[in-house]
PDB file of C-alpha atoms in Angstrom:
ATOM      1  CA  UNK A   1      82.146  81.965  41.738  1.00 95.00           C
ATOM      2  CA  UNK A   2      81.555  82.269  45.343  1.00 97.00           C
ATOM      3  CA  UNK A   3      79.163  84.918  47.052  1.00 97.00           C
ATOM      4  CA  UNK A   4      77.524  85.325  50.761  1.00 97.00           C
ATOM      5  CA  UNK A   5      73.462  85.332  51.606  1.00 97.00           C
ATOM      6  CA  UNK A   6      72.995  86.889  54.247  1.00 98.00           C
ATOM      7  CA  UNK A   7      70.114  86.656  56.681  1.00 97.00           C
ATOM      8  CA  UNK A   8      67.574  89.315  57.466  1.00 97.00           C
ATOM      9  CA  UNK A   9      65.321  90.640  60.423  1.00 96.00           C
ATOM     10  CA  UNK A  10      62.487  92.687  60.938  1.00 95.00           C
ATOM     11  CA  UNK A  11      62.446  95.023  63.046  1.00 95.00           C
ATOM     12  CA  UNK A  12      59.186  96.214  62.672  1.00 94.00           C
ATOM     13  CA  UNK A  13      56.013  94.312  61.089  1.00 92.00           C
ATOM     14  CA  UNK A  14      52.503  95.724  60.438  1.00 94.00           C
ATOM     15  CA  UNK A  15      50.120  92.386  59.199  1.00 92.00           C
ATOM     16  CA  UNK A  16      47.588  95.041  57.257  1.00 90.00           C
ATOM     17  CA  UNK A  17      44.801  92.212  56.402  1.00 89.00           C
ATOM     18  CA  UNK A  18      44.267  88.951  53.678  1.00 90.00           C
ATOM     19  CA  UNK A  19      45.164  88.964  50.080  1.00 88.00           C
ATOM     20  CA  UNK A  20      43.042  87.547  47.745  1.00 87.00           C
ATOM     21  CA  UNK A  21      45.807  85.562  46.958  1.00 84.00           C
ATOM     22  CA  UNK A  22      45.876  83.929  50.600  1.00 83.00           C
ATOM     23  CA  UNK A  23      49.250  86.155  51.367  1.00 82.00           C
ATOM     24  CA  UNK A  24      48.955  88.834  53.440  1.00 86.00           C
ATOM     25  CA  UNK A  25      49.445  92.361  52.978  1.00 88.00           C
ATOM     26  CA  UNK A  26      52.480  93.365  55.327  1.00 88.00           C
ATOM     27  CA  UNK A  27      54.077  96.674  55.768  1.00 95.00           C
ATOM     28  CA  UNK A  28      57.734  95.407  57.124  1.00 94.00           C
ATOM     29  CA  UNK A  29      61.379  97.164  58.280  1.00 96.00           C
ATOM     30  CA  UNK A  30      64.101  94.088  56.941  1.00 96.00           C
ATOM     31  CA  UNK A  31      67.769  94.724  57.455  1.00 97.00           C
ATOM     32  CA  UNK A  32      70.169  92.413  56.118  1.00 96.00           C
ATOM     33  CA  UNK A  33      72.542  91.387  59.135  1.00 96.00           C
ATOM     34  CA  UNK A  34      75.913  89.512  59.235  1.00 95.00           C
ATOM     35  CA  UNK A  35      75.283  85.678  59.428  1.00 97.00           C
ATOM     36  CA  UNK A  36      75.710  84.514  56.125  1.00 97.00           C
ATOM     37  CA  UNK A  37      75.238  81.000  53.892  1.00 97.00           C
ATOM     38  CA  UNK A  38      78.084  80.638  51.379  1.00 98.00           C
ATOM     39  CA  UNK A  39      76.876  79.558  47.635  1.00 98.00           C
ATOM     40  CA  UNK A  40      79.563  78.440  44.929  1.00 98.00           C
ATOM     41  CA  UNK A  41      78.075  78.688  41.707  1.00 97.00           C
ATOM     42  CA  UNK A  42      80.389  76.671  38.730  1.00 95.00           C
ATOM     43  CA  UNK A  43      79.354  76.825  34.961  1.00 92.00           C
ATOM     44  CA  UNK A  44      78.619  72.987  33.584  1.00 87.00           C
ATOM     45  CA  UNK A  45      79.312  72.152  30.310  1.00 76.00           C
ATOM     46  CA  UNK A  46      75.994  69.982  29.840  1.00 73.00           C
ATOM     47  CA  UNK A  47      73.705  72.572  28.107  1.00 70.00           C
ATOM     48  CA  UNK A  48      70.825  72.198  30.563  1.00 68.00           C
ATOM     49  CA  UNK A  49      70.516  71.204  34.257  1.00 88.00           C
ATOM     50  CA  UNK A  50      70.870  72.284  37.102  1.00 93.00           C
ATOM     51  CA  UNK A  51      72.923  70.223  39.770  1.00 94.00           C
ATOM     52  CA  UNK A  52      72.394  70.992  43.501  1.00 96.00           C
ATOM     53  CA  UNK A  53      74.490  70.279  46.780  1.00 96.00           C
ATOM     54  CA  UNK A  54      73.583  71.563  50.661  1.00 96.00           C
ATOM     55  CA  UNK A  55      75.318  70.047  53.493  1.00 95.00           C
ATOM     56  CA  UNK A  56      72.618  70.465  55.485  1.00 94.00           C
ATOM     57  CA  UNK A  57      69.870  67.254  54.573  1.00 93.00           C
ATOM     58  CA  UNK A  58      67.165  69.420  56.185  1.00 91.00           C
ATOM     59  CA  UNK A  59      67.481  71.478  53.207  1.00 93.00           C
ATOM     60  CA  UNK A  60      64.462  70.820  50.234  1.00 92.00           C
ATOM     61  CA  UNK A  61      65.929  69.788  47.612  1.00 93.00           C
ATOM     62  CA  UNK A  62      65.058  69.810  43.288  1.00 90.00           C
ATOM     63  CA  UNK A  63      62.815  72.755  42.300  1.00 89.00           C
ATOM     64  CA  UNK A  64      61.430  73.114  45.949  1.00 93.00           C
ATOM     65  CA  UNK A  65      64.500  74.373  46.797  1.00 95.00           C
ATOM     66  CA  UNK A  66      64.172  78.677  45.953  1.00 96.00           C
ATOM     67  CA  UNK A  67      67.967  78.478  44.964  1.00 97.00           C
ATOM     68  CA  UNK A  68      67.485  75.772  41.889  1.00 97.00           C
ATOM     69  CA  UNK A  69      64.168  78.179  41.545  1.00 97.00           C
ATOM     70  CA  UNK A  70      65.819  81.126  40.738  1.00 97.00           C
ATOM     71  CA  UNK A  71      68.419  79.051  38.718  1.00 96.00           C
ATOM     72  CA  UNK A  72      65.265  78.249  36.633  1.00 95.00           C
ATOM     73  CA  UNK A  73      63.813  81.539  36.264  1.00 96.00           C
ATOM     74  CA  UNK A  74      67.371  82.993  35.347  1.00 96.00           C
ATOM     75  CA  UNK A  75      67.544  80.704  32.794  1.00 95.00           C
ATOM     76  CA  UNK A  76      64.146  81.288  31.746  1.00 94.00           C
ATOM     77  CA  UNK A  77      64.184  85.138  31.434  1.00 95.00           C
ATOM     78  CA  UNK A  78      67.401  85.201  29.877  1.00 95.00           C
ATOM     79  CA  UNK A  79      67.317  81.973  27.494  1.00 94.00           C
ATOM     80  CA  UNK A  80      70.644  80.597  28.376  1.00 91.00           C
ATOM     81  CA  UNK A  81      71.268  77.050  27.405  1.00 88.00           C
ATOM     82  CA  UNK A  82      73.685  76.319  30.504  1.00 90.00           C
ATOM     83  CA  UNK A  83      74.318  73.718  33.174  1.00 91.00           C
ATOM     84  CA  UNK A  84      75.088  74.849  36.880  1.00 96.00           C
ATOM     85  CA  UNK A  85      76.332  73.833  39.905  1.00 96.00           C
ATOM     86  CA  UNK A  86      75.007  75.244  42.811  1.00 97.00           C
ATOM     87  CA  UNK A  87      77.016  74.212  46.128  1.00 97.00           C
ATOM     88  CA  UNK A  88      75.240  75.324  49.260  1.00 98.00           C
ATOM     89  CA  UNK A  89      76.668  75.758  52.843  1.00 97.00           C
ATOM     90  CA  UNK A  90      74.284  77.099  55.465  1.00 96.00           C
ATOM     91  CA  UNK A  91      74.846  78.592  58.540  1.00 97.00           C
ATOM     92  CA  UNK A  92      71.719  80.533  58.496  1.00 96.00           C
ATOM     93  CA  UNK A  93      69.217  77.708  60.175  1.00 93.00           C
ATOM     94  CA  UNK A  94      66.809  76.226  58.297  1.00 85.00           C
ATOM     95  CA  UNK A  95      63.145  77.326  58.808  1.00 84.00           C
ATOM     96  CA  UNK A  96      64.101  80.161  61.491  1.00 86.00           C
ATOM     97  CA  UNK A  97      62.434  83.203  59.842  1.00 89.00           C
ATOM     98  CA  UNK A  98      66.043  84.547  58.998  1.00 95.00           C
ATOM     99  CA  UNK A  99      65.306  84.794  55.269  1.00 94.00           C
ATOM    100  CA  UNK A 100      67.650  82.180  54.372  1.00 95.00           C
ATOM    101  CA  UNK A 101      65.916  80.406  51.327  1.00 95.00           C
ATOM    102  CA  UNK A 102      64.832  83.504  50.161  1.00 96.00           C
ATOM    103  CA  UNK A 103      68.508  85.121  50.377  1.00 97.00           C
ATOM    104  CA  UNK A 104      70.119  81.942  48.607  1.00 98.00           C
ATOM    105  CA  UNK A 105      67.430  82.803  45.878  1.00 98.00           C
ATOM    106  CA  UNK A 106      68.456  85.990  45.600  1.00 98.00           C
ATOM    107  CA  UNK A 107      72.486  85.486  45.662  1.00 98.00           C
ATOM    108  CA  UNK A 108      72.028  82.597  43.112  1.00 98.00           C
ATOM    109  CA  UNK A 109      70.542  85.298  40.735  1.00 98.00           C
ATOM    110  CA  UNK A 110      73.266  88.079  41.158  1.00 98.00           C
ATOM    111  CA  UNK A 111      75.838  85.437  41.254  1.00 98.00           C
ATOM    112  CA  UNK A 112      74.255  84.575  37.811  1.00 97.00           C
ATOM    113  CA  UNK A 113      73.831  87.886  36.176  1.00 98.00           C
ATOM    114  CA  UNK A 114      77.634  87.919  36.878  1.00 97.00           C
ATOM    115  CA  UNK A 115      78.329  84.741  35.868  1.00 96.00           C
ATOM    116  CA  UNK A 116      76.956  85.335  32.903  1.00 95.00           C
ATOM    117  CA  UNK A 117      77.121  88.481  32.107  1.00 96.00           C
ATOM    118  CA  UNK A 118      73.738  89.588  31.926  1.00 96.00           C
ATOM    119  CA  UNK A 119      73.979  92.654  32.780  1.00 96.00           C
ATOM    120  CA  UNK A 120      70.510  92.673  33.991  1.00 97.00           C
ATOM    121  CA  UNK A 121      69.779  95.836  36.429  1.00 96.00           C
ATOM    122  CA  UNK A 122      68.502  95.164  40.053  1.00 94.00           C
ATOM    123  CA  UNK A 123      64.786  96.304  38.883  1.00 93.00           C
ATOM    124  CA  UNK A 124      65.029  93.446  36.502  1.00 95.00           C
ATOM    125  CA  UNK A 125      66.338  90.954  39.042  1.00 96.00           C
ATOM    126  CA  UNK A 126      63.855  91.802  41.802  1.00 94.00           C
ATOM    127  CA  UNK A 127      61.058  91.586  39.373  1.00 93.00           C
ATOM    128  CA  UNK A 128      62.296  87.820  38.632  1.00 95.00           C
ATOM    129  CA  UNK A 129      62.452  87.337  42.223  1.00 95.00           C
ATOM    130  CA  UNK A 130      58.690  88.040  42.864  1.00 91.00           C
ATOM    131  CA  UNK A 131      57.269  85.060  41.713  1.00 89.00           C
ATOM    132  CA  UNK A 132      60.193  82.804  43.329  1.00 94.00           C
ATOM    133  CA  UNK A 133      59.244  84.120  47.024  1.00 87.00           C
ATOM    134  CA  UNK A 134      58.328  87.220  49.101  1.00 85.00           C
ATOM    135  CA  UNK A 135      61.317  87.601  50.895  1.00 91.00           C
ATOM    136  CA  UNK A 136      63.448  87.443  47.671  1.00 95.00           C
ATOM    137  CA  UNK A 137      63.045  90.945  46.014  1.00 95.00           C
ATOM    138  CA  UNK A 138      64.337  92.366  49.255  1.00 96.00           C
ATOM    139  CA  UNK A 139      67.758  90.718  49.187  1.00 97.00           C
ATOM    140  CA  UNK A 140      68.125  91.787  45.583  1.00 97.00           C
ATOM    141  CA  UNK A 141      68.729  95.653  46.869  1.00 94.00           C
ATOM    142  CA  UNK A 142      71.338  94.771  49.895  1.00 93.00           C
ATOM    143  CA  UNK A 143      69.896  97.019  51.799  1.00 94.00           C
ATOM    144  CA  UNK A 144      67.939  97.821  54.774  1.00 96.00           C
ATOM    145  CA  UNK A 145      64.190  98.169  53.166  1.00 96.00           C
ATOM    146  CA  UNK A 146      60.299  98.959  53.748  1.00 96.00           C
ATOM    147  CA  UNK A 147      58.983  96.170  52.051  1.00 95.00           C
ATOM    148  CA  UNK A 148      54.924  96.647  51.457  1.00 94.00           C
ATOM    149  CA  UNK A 149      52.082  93.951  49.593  1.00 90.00           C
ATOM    150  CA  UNK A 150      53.683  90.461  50.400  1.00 86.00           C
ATOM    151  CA  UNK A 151      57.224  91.591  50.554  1.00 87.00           C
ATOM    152  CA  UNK A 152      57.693  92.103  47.115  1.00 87.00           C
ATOM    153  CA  UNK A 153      57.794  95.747  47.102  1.00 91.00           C
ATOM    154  CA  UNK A 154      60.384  96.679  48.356  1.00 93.00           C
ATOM    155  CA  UNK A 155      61.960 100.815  48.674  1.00 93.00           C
ATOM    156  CA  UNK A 156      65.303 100.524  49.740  1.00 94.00           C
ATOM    157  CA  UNK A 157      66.549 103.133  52.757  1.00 94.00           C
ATOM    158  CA  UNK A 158      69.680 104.311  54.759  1.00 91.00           C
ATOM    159  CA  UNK A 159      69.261 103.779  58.658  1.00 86.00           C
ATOM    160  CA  UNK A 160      71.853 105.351  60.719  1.00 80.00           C
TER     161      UNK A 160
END
């Protein structure tokens, strides 16, 4: 299975004050836009791990990479015994504030649902997605978004 990520801007952001939790508190306008990373996402028949590929080395790899992360918590949630590849080609740049970790994360867990046939409902996916990154939840609803506390809460809206 093959699916886009695409990257994200802000076009507005309110930084409301310090978390407890050393985030801050943000009050944010995302839109997806159309630059994309490509993810190919291939059942393995081992019943556990999960193999990952980037052809860009700047890339983290292993489980500090939010991709394998969400592979991870996917697994976790749903307790599937299941070996993945996850092939990654970016063309969102690395470390640029584009959202491009966070919207592989995201992809990798619809592309699973799918895959698997989960049928988990975007509520249930974005709620996974909190504890993988703040940016994540948001690219769950492909949508433009007010995203509020650290970017994990996230009402989906219609912009002209």
């Amino acid at each position: 299975m093959q699916v886009l990520a695409p990257a994200k801007i802000n076009l507005s952001l309110k930084i409301l004050g310090r978390r407890s939790d050393d985030f801050h508190e943000i009050e944010t306008l995302i839109v997806p836009i159309s630059l994309y990373d490509r993810i190919k996402i291939e059942r393995r028949s081992s019943k556990h791990g999960i193999e990952f590929r980037c052809d860009d080395p700047s890339v983290p790899q292993g489980d500090r990479n939010l991709a394998v992360l969400a592979a991870i918590a996917f697994f976790e949630k749903t307790r599937i015994e299941s070996g993945v590849l996850i092939e990654l080609k970016k063309k969102i740049p690395h470390g640029a504030g584009l959202g491009g970790g966070s919207s592989d994360a995201a992809s990798t867990l619809m592309a699973l649902n799918e895959l698997f046939e989960t049928k988990l409902p975007r509520e249930a996916l974005a709620k996974m997605a909190e504890g993988i990154g703040s940016d994540v939840s948001f690219f769950i609803f492909q949508s433009a978004a007010i995203c509020k506390g650290r970017g994990e809460l996230v009402s989906p809206i219609k912009l002209r």
